[in-house]
Coordinates of C-alpha atoms and ligand atoms in Angstrom, one line a residue:
Chain A
M1 CA 0.0 0.0 0.0
G2 CA 1.3 3.5 -0.9
Q3 CA 2.5 5.9 1.8
T4 CA 2.3 9.6 2.2
M5 CA 5.4 11.6 3.1
I6 CA 4.7 11.6 6.9
E7 CA 4.1 7.9 6.8
K8 CA 7.3 7.3 4.9
I9 CA 9.4 9.4 7.4
M10 CA 7.8 7.7 10.4
Q11 CA 8.3 4.3 8.8
K12 CA 12.0 5.0 8.2
H13 CA 12.3 5.9 11.9
S14 CA 10.4 3.0 13.4
N15 CA 10.3 -0.8 13.3
E16 CA 6.5 -0.8 13.4
D17 CA 4.1 -0.2 10.5
A18 CA 3.3 3.5 10.0
E19 CA -0.4 3.3 9.4
P20 CA -2.6 6.3 10.1
G21 CA -4.3 6.0 13.5
K22 CA -1.6 3.7 14.8
I23 CA 0.6 4.7 17.7
I24 CA 4.3 3.8 17.1
W25 CA 7.8 4.5 18.5
I26 CA 9.8 6.8 16.4
G27 CA 13.5 7.5 16.6
I28 CA 14.3 11.3 16.9
D29 CA 17.3 12.7 15.0
V30 CA 17.4 16.1 16.7
R31 CA 16.2 17.0 20.2
S32 CA 16.1 20.6 21.3
A33 CA 14.8 22.9 24.0
R34 CA 14.6 26.7 23.7
D35 CA 14.7 29.3 26.4
F36 CA 10.9 28.9 26.6
G37 CA 10.3 25.5 28.3
G38 CA 14.0 24.7 28.4
A39 CA 14.5 25.3 32.1
N40 CA 11.6 22.9 32.8
V41 CA 13.1 20.3 30.6
V42 CA 16.2 20.5 32.7
K43 CA 14.1 20.3 35.9
N44 CA 12.5 17.1 34.6
M45 CA 15.8 15.6 33.7
N46 CA 17.2 16.4 37.2
T47 CA 14.0 15.0 38.8
Y48 CA 13.6 11.8 36.8
Y49 CA 17.2 11.1 35.7
P50 CA 19.5 12.7 38.3
G51 CA 23.1 12.4 37.4
E52 CA 22.4 10.7 34.1
K53 CA 23.5 11.6 30.6
V54 CA 21.3 12.5 27.7
N55 CA 20.8 9.8 25.2
D56 CA 23.1 11.3 22.5
R57 CA 24.8 14.6 23.1
S58 CA 25.6 15.1 19.4
K59 CA 21.9 15.2 18.6
T60 CA 20.8 17.4 21.6
Y61 CA 20.7 21.2 21.5
F62 CA 19.5 24.2 23.3
T63 CA 18.4 27.1 21.1
F64 CA 17.6 30.5 22.7
D65 CA 15.4 32.7 20.6
C66 CA 12.3 33.8 22.5
N67 CA 13.7 36.5 24.7
V68 CA 17.2 37.3 23.4
P69 CA 19.2 38.7 25.1
A70 CA 16.9 38.2 28.2
N71 CA 15.1 41.4 29.2
T72 CA 13.3 39.8 32.2
I73 CA 15.1 38.2 35.1
A74 CA 12.9 35.1 34.7
Y75 CA 14.2 34.5 31.2
A76 CA 17.7 35.3 32.2
N77 CA 17.4 32.7 35.0
N78 CA 16.0 30.1 32.6
Q79 CA 18.7 30.6 30.0
H80 CA 21.3 30.3 32.7
I81 CA 19.9 27.1 34.0
C82 CA 20.0 25.7 30.5
R83 CA 23.6 26.8 29.9
K84 CA 24.8 25.2 33.1
Y85 CA 23.0 22.0 32.3
A86 CA 24.4 22.1 28.7
K87 CA 27.9 22.4 30.1
E88 CA 27.5 19.5 32.4
Q89 CA 26.1 17.4 29.6
D90 CA 28.5 18.8 27.0
V91 CA 25.7 19.6 24.6
R92 CA 25.7 22.6 22.3
V93 CA 23.9 25.8 23.0
Y94 CA 22.9 28.1 20.1
D95 CA 22.9 31.1 22.4
V96 CA 21.0 34.4 22.4
D97 CA 22.9 35.7 19.4
A98 CA 22.2 32.8 17.0
G99 CA 18.6 33.4 15.9
I100 CA 15.3 31.4 15.7
G101 CA 16.0 27.7 16.6
S102 CA 14.1 26.1 13.8
H103 CA 15.9 28.4 11.2
V104 CA 19.2 27.7 12.8
M105 CA 18.6 23.9 12.5
I106 CA 18.0 24.3 8.7
E107 CA 20.9 26.7 8.1
E108 CA 23.4 24.7 10.1
G109 CA 22.2 21.4 8.5
L110 CA 21.4 19.9 11.9
L111 CA 18.3 18.4 10.3
A112 CA 18.0 17.2 6.7
P113 CA 15.1 16.1 4.5
G114 CA 13.4 12.9 5.7
E115 CA 14.8 13.3 9.3
T116 CA 12.9 13.9 12.6
G117 CA 13.2 16.6 15.2
V118 CA 11.4 17.7 18.3
G119 CA 11.6 20.7 20.6
T120 CA 9.7 23.0 22.9
D121 CA 8.7 25.3 20.0
S122 CA 5.2 25.0 18.8
H123 CA 6.3 26.0 15.3
L124 CA 9.0 23.4 15.0
N125 CA 6.8 21.8 12.4
I126 CA 8.3 24.5 10.1
L127 CA 10.8 21.7 9.3
G128 CA 8.2 20.4 6.9
A129 CA 9.6 23.1 4.6
I130 CA 12.6 20.8 3.8
G131 CA 10.5 17.6 3.9
A132 CA 11.5 16.7 7.4
F133 CA 9.3 15.9 10.4
G134 CA 9.4 18.5 13.2
Q135 CA 7.1 18.7 16.2
G136 CA 6.7 21.0 19.2
M137 CA 6.0 19.2 22.5
G138 CA 5.7 19.9 26.2
D139 CA 8.6 19.9 28.6
Q140 CA 7.9 16.4 30.0
D141 CA 7.7 14.9 26.6
I142 CA 11.0 16.6 25.5
A143 CA 12.8 15.5 28.7
F144 CA 11.8 12.0 27.9
V145 CA 13.2 12.3 24.4
F146 CA 16.5 13.8 25.7
K147 CA 16.8 10.6 27.7
A148 CA 15.3 8.0 25.4
G149 CA 16.2 9.3 22.0
K150 CA 12.8 8.3 20.7
T151 CA 9.2 9.0 21.4
W152 CA 5.7 7.9 20.3
F153 CA 3.3 9.4 17.9
E154 CA 0.0 8.5 16.5
V155 CA 0.6 8.4 12.8
P156 CA -1.7 11.1 11.4
E157 CA -3.9 11.0 8.4
T158 CA -2.8 13.2 5.5
V159 CA -4.8 15.9 3.7
R160 CA -3.7 16.5 0.1
I161 CA -3.7 20.1 -0.9
D162 CA -3.5 20.9 -4.6
V163 CA -2.5 24.5 -5.4
E164 CA -3.7 25.3 -8.9
G165 CA -2.5 28.1 -11.1
D166 CA 0.7 30.2 -11.1
L167 CA 1.5 32.8 -8.5
P168 CA 0.8 36.2 -10.1
A169 CA 3.8 38.6 -10.2
N170 CA 2.4 40.9 -7.6
C171 CA 2.0 38.1 -5.1
T172 CA 4.5 36.2 -2.9
A173 CA 4.7 32.9 -1.0
R174 CA 3.1 34.7 1.9
D175 CA 0.1 35.6 -0.1
L176 CA -0.2 32.0 -1.2
T177 CA 0.2 30.9 2.4
L178 CA -2.5 33.3 3.7
K179 CA -4.8 32.2 0.9
T180 CA -4.3 28.6 2.0
V181 CA -4.9 29.4 5.7
G182 CA -8.0 31.3 4.8
T183 CA -9.3 28.4 2.6
L184 CA -8.6 25.6 5.1
G185 CA -9.4 27.5 8.3
T186 CA -8.7 25.6 11.6
K187 CA -10.8 22.5 11.0
T188 CA -10.0 21.0 7.7
A189 CA -6.5 19.7 8.6
L190 CA -7.1 19.5 12.4
G191 CA -4.7 16.9 13.8
K192 CA -3.7 15.8 10.3
A193 CA -0.6 16.2 8.2
E194 CA -0.8 18.3 5.0
E195 CA 1.0 17.6 1.8
F196 CA 1.2 20.3 -0.9
F197 CA 1.2 19.7 -4.7
G198 CA 1.2 21.9 -7.8
S199 CA 3.6 23.7 -10.1
A200 CA 3.5 26.9 -7.9
I201 CA 4.7 24.8 -5.0
D202 CA 7.5 23.1 -7.0
K203 CA 8.8 26.6 -7.9
L204 CA 8.9 27.9 -4.3
D205 CA 12.4 28.6 -3.0
L206 CA 13.4 27.5 0.5
S207 CA 12.4 30.8 2.0
G208 CA 8.9 30.6 0.5
R209 CA 8.6 27.0 1.7
I210 CA 9.4 28.0 5.2
T211 CA 6.7 30.7 5.0
L212 CA 4.1 28.2 4.0
A213 CA 5.2 25.4 6.4
S214 CA 5.3 27.9 9.3
M215 CA 1.6 28.4 9.2
A216 CA 0.6 24.7 9.5
T217 CA 0.1 25.4 13.2
E218 CA -2.4 28.1 12.4
M219 CA -4.4 25.6 10.4
S220 CA -4.3 23.2 13.4
S221 CA -2.3 20.8 11.3
I222 CA 0.4 18.5 12.7
I223 CA 2.8 19.6 9.9
A224 CA 2.8 20.8 6.3
L225 CA 5.2 18.7 4.3
L226 CA 6.7 19.8 1.0
Q227 CA 8.6 17.6 -1.3
P228 CA 12.1 19.1 -1.7
N229 CA 13.1 20.3 -5.1
D230 CA 16.7 20.2 -6.4
L231 CA 17.4 23.7 -5.1
V232 CA 16.3 22.8 -1.6
L233 CA 18.3 19.6 -1.7
K234 CA 21.3 21.6 -2.8
E235 CA 20.9 24.1 0.0
C236 CA 20.3 21.5 2.7
G237 CA 23.3 19.5 1.4
A238 CA 25.5 22.6 1.5
A239 CA 24.4 23.3 5.1
R240 CA 25.2 19.7 6.1
G241 CA 28.4 19.5 4.2
S242 CA 27.4 16.3 2.4
P243 CA 24.7 15.4 -0.1
V244 CA 21.2 14.8 1.3
Q245 CA 18.3 12.7 -0.1
G246 CA 14.8 14.0 -0.8
I247 CA 11.7 12.3 0.2
A248 CA 8.6 11.8 -1.9
P249 CA 5.1 10.3 -1.4
D250 CA 4.1 7.2 -3.2
A251 CA 2.0 7.7 -6.3
D252 CA -0.7 5.5 -4.7
A253 CA -0.5 7.1 -1.3
I254 CA -3.9 7.3 0.5
Y255 CA -5.1 10.7 1.6
S256 CA -8.0 11.3 4.0
G257 CA -9.1 14.4 2.1
N258 CA -8.4 16.6 -0.9
V259 CA -8.5 20.4 -1.0
T260 CA -7.9 22.6 -4.0
V261 CA -6.5 26.1 -3.5
D262 CA -6.8 28.2 -6.7
I263 CA -4.2 31.0 -6.9
G264 CA -4.9 32.0 -10.5
G265 CA -5.7 35.8 -10.3
L266 CA -4.7 35.9 -6.6
K267 CA -4.3 39.4 -5.1
P268 CA -2.1 40.3 -2.1
Q269 CA -3.7 38.8 1.1
I270 CA -3.9 39.9 4.7
S271 CA -5.3 38.4 7.9
R272 CA -7.5 40.7 10.0
P273 CA -6.8 41.1 13.7
G274 CA -7.6 38.2 16.0
K275 CA -7.7 35.3 13.7
P276 CA -4.9 34.2 11.3
H277 CA -7.5 32.5 9.1
D278 CA -9.7 35.6 8.8
V279 CA -8.0 36.4 5.4
V280 CA -9.1 39.0 2.9
D281 CA -7.6 40.8 -0.2
V282 CA -5.4 43.7 1.0
E283 CA -7.4 46.1 -1.2
T284 CA -10.5 45.6 0.9
V285 CA -8.9 47.1 4.0
N286 CA -6.6 49.7 2.4
D287 CA -8.3 52.5 4.2
V288 CA -7.0 51.3 7.6
Q289 CA -4.5 53.6 9.1
V290 CA -1.3 52.0 10.4
D291 CA 0.7 52.9 13.5
S292 CA 3.5 50.3 13.4
V293 CA 5.0 47.7 11.1
F294 CA 7.1 44.6 12.1
I295 CA 9.1 42.6 9.6
G296 CA 10.6 39.3 10.8
S297 CA 9.6 36.1 12.7
C298 CA 10.0 32.4 11.7
T299 CA 7.4 33.0 9.0
N300 CA 9.1 35.9 7.1
G301 CA 12.5 36.7 8.8
R302 CA 14.8 35.2 6.2
Y303 CA 17.3 37.1 4.1
E304 CA 15.0 36.9 1.0
D305 CA 12.0 38.3 3.0
I306 CA 13.9 41.3 4.4
K307 CA 15.5 42.0 1.1
A308 CA 12.1 42.1 -0.5
A309 CA 10.9 44.6 2.0
A310 CA 14.0 46.7 1.4
D311 CA 13.4 46.7 -2.3
V312 CA 10.0 48.3 -1.7
V313 CA 11.3 51.1 0.6
K314 CA 14.6 51.8 -1.2
G315 CA 15.2 55.6 -1.4
K316 CA 12.0 56.4 0.4
R317 CA 11.0 57.2 4.0
I318 CA 8.5 55.6 6.4
K319 CA 5.5 57.9 6.9
S320 CA 6.1 60.2 9.8
G321 CA 4.5 58.9 13.0
V322 CA 4.7 55.2 11.9
F323 CA 7.2 52.9 13.8
G324 CA 8.9 50.2 11.7
S325 CA 11.1 47.4 13.0
V326 CA 13.0 44.7 11.3
V327 CA 14.3 41.5 13.0
P328 CA 16.3 39.0 10.9
A329 CA 15.6 35.4 11.9
T330 CA 19.2 34.4 12.2
R331 CA 22.7 35.7 12.7
R332 CA 23.8 34.4 9.3
G333 CA 20.9 36.2 7.6
Y334 CA 21.8 39.4 9.5
I335 CA 25.4 39.3 8.4
R336 CA 24.4 38.8 4.7
L337 CA 21.9 41.6 4.9
M338 CA 24.5 43.9 6.5
K339 CA 27.2 43.1 4.0
E340 CA 24.9 43.7 1.1
G341 CA 23.8 47.0 2.4
V342 CA 20.1 45.9 2.8
L343 CA 20.0 46.9 6.4
E344 CA 21.4 50.3 5.5
T345 CA 18.6 50.8 3.0
L346 CA 16.0 49.9 5.7
M347 CA 17.6 52.2 8.3
D348 CA 17.8 55.0 5.8
A349 CA 14.0 54.5 5.3
G350 CA 13.6 54.9 9.0
F351 CA 13.3 51.3 10.2
L352 CA 14.8 50.1 13.5
I353 CA 16.9 47.0 13.1
S354 CA 17.2 44.6 16.0
N355 CA 19.4 41.6 16.8
P356 CA 18.3 38.2 15.4
G357 CA 15.6 36.1 17.1
C358 CA 11.8 36.0 17.6
G359 CA 11.7 39.7 18.6
G360 CA 8.4 41.3 17.6
C361 CA 6.6 37.9 17.6
A362 CA 7.3 36.7 21.1
S363 CA 5.9 39.6 23.0
G364 CA 7.9 42.3 24.5
Q365 CA 11.3 42.0 22.9
I366 CA 11.3 45.0 20.6
G367 CA 8.1 46.7 21.8
M368 CA 4.5 45.9 22.1
T369 CA 1.4 47.5 20.7
G370 CA -0.6 49.9 22.9
E371 CA -4.4 50.0 23.1
G372 CA -6.0 50.9 19.8
Q373 CA -2.6 50.8 18.0
V374 CA -2.8 49.2 14.5
Q375 CA 0.2 47.0 13.5
V376 CA 1.0 45.2 10.3
S377 CA 3.2 42.2 11.1
T378 CA 4.8 39.4 9.0
S379 CA 4.6 37.0 11.9
N380 CA 2.2 34.0 12.0
R381 CA -0.2 34.8 14.9
N382 CA -2.4 37.8 15.6
F383 CA -4.4 36.5 18.6
T384 CA -5.7 39.2 20.9
G385 CA -2.9 40.2 23.3
K386 CA -0.1 38.2 21.5
Q387 CA 1.8 41.3 20.4
G388 CA 0.3 43.8 22.9
A389 CA -3.0 45.5 23.4
G390 CA -3.5 46.7 19.8
F391 CA -4.7 45.2 16.6
T392 CA -2.4 43.1 14.4
Y393 CA -2.8 42.4 10.7
L394 CA -0.7 39.7 9.1
A395 CA 0.8 40.1 5.6
S396 CA 3.8 39.7 3.4
P397 CA 7.0 41.7 3.9
E398 CA 6.2 43.7 0.7
T399 CA 2.7 44.6 2.0
A400 CA 4.2 45.5 5.4
A401 CA 6.8 47.7 3.9
A402 CA 4.3 49.5 1.6
S403 CA 2.0 50.1 4.6
A404 CA 4.9 51.6 6.5
L405 CA 5.6 54.1 3.7
L406 CA 2.0 55.1 3.2
G407 CA 0.8 55.0 6.8
R408 CA -2.2 52.9 5.8
I409 CA -2.6 49.2 4.7
A410 CA -1.3 49.1 1.2
T411 CA 0.2 46.8 -1.5
K412 CA 3.6 47.5 -2.9
E413 CA 1.9 48.5 -6.2
E414 CA 0.4 51.5 -4.5
V415 CA 3.9 52.9 -3.7
K416 CA 4.8 55.4 -6.3
Chain B
M1 CA -2.2 -11.5 30.0
T2 CA -3.8 -8.4 31.5
V3 CA -7.4 -8.5 32.6
Y4 CA -9.2 -5.5 34.0
K5 CA -12.2 -6.6 36.1
G6 CA -14.7 -4.3 37.8
R7 CA -18.0 -2.7 38.2
I8 CA -18.9 -0.5 35.2
W9 CA -20.2 3.1 35.1
L10 CA -22.1 3.8 31.8
I11 CA -21.8 7.6 31.4
F12 CA -25.0 8.3 29.5
E13 CA -26.7 11.2 27.8
D14 CA -30.1 10.6 26.2
G15 CA -29.6 6.9 26.4
Q16 CA -26.2 6.9 24.5
L17 CA -22.6 7.0 25.8
M18 CA -21.8 10.6 26.2
D19 CA -19.5 12.2 23.6
D20 CA -17.2 15.2 23.9
I21 CA -16.7 15.2 27.7
D22 CA -14.1 17.9 28.0
T23 CA -11.4 18.3 30.7
D24 CA -13.5 21.0 32.5
M25 CA -16.3 18.5 33.0
I26 CA -13.9 15.8 34.2
Y27 CA -11.8 18.0 36.5
H28 CA -12.9 21.6 36.7
N29 CA -10.3 24.4 36.4
K30 CA -11.3 25.8 39.8
Y31 CA -9.3 22.8 41.3
L32 CA -6.2 23.2 39.1
A33 CA -4.1 24.6 42.0
I34 CA -4.2 21.2 43.6
T35 CA -0.9 19.3 42.9
D36 CA -1.3 16.5 45.5
K37 CA -2.8 13.6 43.6
S38 CA -4.5 12.2 46.7
Q39 CA -6.7 15.3 46.7
M40 CA -7.9 15.0 43.1
G41 CA -10.2 12.1 43.0
Q42 CA -13.0 13.8 45.1
Y43 CA -13.6 16.4 42.3
T44 CA -13.9 13.9 39.4
F45 CA -16.9 14.6 37.2
D46 CA -18.4 17.1 39.7
N47 CA -19.0 19.4 36.7
L48 CA -20.6 16.7 34.6
K49 CA -24.4 17.0 34.4
G50 CA -26.0 14.0 36.0
Y51 CA -22.8 12.7 37.5
E52 CA -21.9 15.3 40.1
D53 CA -21.9 12.7 42.9
F54 CA -19.7 10.3 40.9
A55 CA -16.7 10.7 43.2
K56 CA -18.7 9.8 46.3
K57 CA -20.2 6.7 44.7
A58 CA -17.3 5.4 42.8
Q59 CA -15.4 2.5 44.3
P60 CA -11.9 1.1 43.7
Q61 CA -11.8 -1.1 40.6
D62 CA -14.7 0.5 38.9
I63 CA -14.5 1.0 35.1
V64 CA -15.7 4.1 33.4
V65 CA -17.4 3.7 30.0
V66 CA -17.8 6.9 27.8
G67 CA -18.4 7.9 24.2
A68 CA -16.2 9.7 21.6
N69 CA -13.6 12.4 22.1
F70 CA -13.2 11.9 25.8
G71 CA -10.9 14.4 27.4
S72 CA -10.9 17.0 24.7
G73 CA -9.9 20.5 25.8
S74 CA -7.0 21.5 28.0
S75 CA -3.8 19.6 28.6
R76 CA -4.4 19.3 32.4
Q77 CA -2.9 16.0 33.8
Q78 CA -5.3 16.2 36.7
A79 CA -8.1 15.0 34.4
V80 CA -6.2 11.7 34.1
D81 CA -4.8 11.5 37.7
C82 CA -8.2 12.0 39.4
F83 CA -9.4 8.6 38.1
D84 CA -6.2 6.9 39.3
N85 CA -6.6 8.5 42.7
L86 CA -10.2 7.1 43.0
G87 CA -8.8 3.7 42.1
V88 CA -10.8 3.5 38.9
T89 CA -9.2 0.6 37.0
C90 CA -9.4 1.9 33.5
I91 CA -11.4 4.0 31.1
L92 CA -13.2 2.6 28.1
A93 CA -14.1 5.1 25.4
N94 CA -15.1 5.3 21.7
S95 CA -12.2 7.7 21.2
Y96 CA -10.0 10.3 23.1
G97 CA -8.8 13.8 22.7
A98 CA -5.2 13.8 21.4
I99 CA -3.6 15.5 24.4
Y100 CA -5.6 13.5 26.8
K101 CA -4.4 10.3 25.1
R102 CA -0.7 11.5 25.3
N103 CA -1.1 12.4 29.0
A104 CA -2.8 9.1 29.9
I105 CA -0.4 6.9 28.1
N106 CA 2.7 8.8 29.3
S107 CA 1.5 8.5 33.0
G108 CA 0.8 4.8 32.6
Y109 CA -2.9 5.1 33.2
P110 CA -4.8 2.5 31.2
I111 CA -7.2 3.9 28.7
L112 CA -8.9 1.4 26.3
T113 CA -10.8 2.0 23.1
I114 CA -14.1 0.4 22.2
K115 CA -14.2 -1.6 19.0
E116 CA -17.8 -2.8 19.5
L117 CA -20.0 -2.9 22.5
D118 CA -23.6 -4.1 23.1
I119 CA -24.8 -1.4 25.5
S120 CA -28.3 -2.9 25.7
A121 CA -26.7 -5.9 27.4
L122 CA -25.2 -3.7 30.1
S123 CA -26.3 -1.6 33.1
T124 CA -24.3 0.6 35.4
G125 CA -23.1 -1.6 38.3
D126 CA -22.6 -4.8 36.2
V127 CA -19.3 -6.5 36.7
V128 CA -17.3 -7.1 33.5
S129 CA -13.8 -8.3 32.7
I130 CA -11.7 -7.0 29.8
D131 CA -8.8 -9.1 28.4
T132 CA -6.6 -6.6 26.6
D133 CA -4.7 -9.3 24.8
S134 CA -7.7 -10.9 23.1
G135 CA -9.6 -7.7 23.2
T136 CA -12.7 -9.3 24.6
M137 CA -15.1 -7.9 27.1
E138 CA -17.2 -10.4 29.1
K139 CA -20.1 -10.3 31.5
D140 CA -21.2 -13.5 33.3
G141 CA -19.0 -15.5 30.9
L142 CA -20.6 -14.1 27.8
V143 CA -18.8 -11.8 25.3
I144 CA -20.6 -8.5 25.1
G145 CA -18.0 -6.3 23.4
R146 CA -14.5 -5.9 22.0
T147 CA -11.7 -3.5 22.5
M148 CA -9.0 -2.3 20.1
P149 CA -5.6 -3.9 20.7
L150 CA -3.2 -1.8 22.8
S151 CA -0.2 -0.3 20.9
T152 CA 3.2 -1.6 21.7
V153 CA 3.9 1.9 23.0
Q154 CA 1.1 1.7 25.5
K155 CA 2.1 -1.8 26.6
D156 CA 5.7 -0.8 27.1
I157 CA 4.8 2.2 29.2
L158 CA 2.1 0.4 31.2
A159 CA 4.6 -2.3 32.0
A160 CA 7.2 0.2 33.2
G161 CA 4.8 2.3 35.2
N162 CA 5.1 5.6 33.3
V163 CA 7.1 7.1 30.4
F164 CA 10.0 8.3 32.7
E165 CA 10.4 4.8 34.3
Y166 CA 10.3 3.3 30.8
A167 CA 13.2 5.5 29.7
K168 CA 15.3 4.3 32.6
G169 CA 15.4 0.8 31.1
L170 CA 16.7 2.0 27.8
Ligands
LIG1 S1 9.0 33.8 15.6 FE1 7.2 33.6 16.9 S2 6.1 31.8 16.1 FE2 8.2 31.8 15.3 S3 9.3 30.5 16.7 FE3 9.6 32.6 17.4 S4 7.9 33.0 18.9 FE4 7.4 31.1 17.8

């Protein structure tokens, strides 16, 4: 019987049959804890396995990204607890300067297509972007994996999503992503894996794939898996320092449902405040005045995303009274943006640039929204209170940049 | 061979096993500050319509039988631990919420899934025995239902006690 991508990956990591609905043991290639949840993982380790070693130190990591560098004593304490434990265990810490853990894993080649990773980050399923299985879990579950090197999963069913049409020139991977989130809502793929097909998907670069995969969580999906193309395999191979293999579903794989997302004639998309899946065309809300703009996060914080925003604002100034901030996802991305003068372009336009990490998505790091304040953000969540007391719209870096220039929600085509 | 034997509680709504019993109905959030497991049992189901006095009447070795999506809602471990504290042998449901299932399996609390069950042959208070290896459920020597086989994961963790104990043996 044919298998979907998730079934194949789980099968490769288990000696039981990976059939949907069945609970099986799965070997985990990469185990991580971030500064959120990490200290509790350490506490569990010390409670249940005092004095013992982690299962495999070369596969175990701490990644700090939530609050970097710590601006509360609680986070500073937690990071310090993790660092001390890491030293005892001789495991690697990607410290407060490294960037968003899931991105670091891809950039450093810690995880390759077809492999498995777990961590205390609810968006670790972003690893579906390279055709790998990633999953966020609670601190007890992660402590168990630190010790056991494996964990159990109920093999999920898979929903097949066919994206029809080509991405119009004025749209980006983020618009495609938002269209998909709006179409599926939070029920269609609840508790299931998603697999994407279509020529527009095949053409997506790694950055676009990360954007799409990062919003599986907002569709209540376990993971959105994308079959790596040659470009992605090359990039992952370079990161690892040795060639990597792709993973593909069988032609006769069985899907529990089929959804078609038509992107022919797509217009730039935006989520209205409160619900990521409340998605409309940008032009329907382009009279909304904007107070602040944030460009970054695991969804749109890559080099390519920030470069795209810079291209929109080049030689122009943010509207007076609007606050704009940019946070590259990783240190490596930051260095490249700096060397190529992209950060300079953004600073000249009036943006504040902060150090790499989740800043702007995890609340508080580079400012929150005040009551009544309207923000356009490139992050993945806009639940009430997540980024402060104001109202957050979610859109592409291009739309965010254009909105900063015009002081109202706008597409890049409206920038003269 | 593992056999669970005890008096059953059929948790009914309109003559059917009740579906969608969430964690607030099992163990209300007003008791979440309690961390001592021995204090949890007394509040079991006290927010479930028709079963508010369950904890007073339940006896050790009882078996609780419910419908689909049992334990949906929050991730609170208390919603599993409260049954263990009462001495309830196991839970038998048509299906479980995903997090509830993770919590129950990890803590080594037996939850079983119904494959088929003739409810008309049963009343609350009947004594039944469930053999998890053969998946048969019997009353007075007659087969009245079947349960799904336990996964190797669940067997491994049940045998060890809980997921942390299990890892010690690896
Ligand atoms: S950017 Fe936001 S959603 Fe992404 S990992 Fe960081 S905190 Fe989570």
